[in-house]
Amino acid sequence: MMSESLEAVIAQKLLQTKDKKGRIPALEIMIATTAIRNLIREDRIYQIPFCDATGGVEGMQTLDQDLQRLVSQGKIQRRAAAQIAENPKLFGRMYYRTFSIDFSRVFHSLKL
């Protein structure tokens, strides 16, 4: 069953850096928590983005949260971020907040 075998999903989109000298990934991270597994098992996939947005403690983040972090750190242009945001209207109203993920903690919880 998918809900029992899934551990995590990491998706990325590459964006041009603000100095136009390279690319940087914007990451969306979903960890298969008990809540996520239940949503998959109960075929309520449409509710997963809400869990991602509130799951920062577990190491999850939405694409828009990471885009906001990259903008606030001056690594990408706000316009470029807004163009690929999942929710451009909401992205435009988000306050500058930094979302930091401790990847060693995330990978340790996955036993990788």
CSV table of N, CA and C in Angstrom, one decimal, residues 7 104-112:
chain,number,residue,atom,x,y,z
A,7,GLU,N,8.1,7.1,2.2
A,7,GLU,CA,8.9,7.7,3.3
A,7,GLU,C,8.9,9.3,3.2
A,104,SER,N,20.0,17.2,8.1
A,104,SER,CA,20.5,16.0,8.8
A,104,SER,C,19.4,15.4,9.7
A,105,ARG,N,18.6,16.2,10.3
A,105,ARG,CA,17.5,15.7,11.1
A,105,ARG,C,16.4,15.0,10.2
A,106,VAL,N,16.2,15.6,9.1
A,106,VAL,CA,15.2,15.0,8.2
A,106,VAL,C,15.6,13.6,7.7
A,107,PHE,N,16.9,13.6,7.2
A,107,PHE,CA,17.4,12.3,6.7
A,107,PHE,C,17.6,11.3,7.8
A,108,HIS,N,17.9,11.7,9.0
A,108,HIS,CA,18.1,10.8,10.1
A,108,HIS,C,16.7,10.2,10.4
A,109,SER,N,15.6,11.0,10.4
A,109,SER,CA,14.3,10.5,10.7
A,109,SER,C,13.9,9.5,9.6
A,110,LEU,N,14.5,9.6,8.4
A,110,LEU,CA,14.1,8.6,7.3
A,110,LEU,C,15.1,7.4,7.3
A,111,LYS,N,16.1,7.5,8.2
A,111,LYS,CA,17.1,6.4,8.3
A,111,LYS,C,17.9,6.3,7.0
A,112,LEU,N,18.2,7.4,6.4
A,112,LEU,CA,19.0,7.4,5.2
A,112,LEU,C,20.5,7.7,5.5
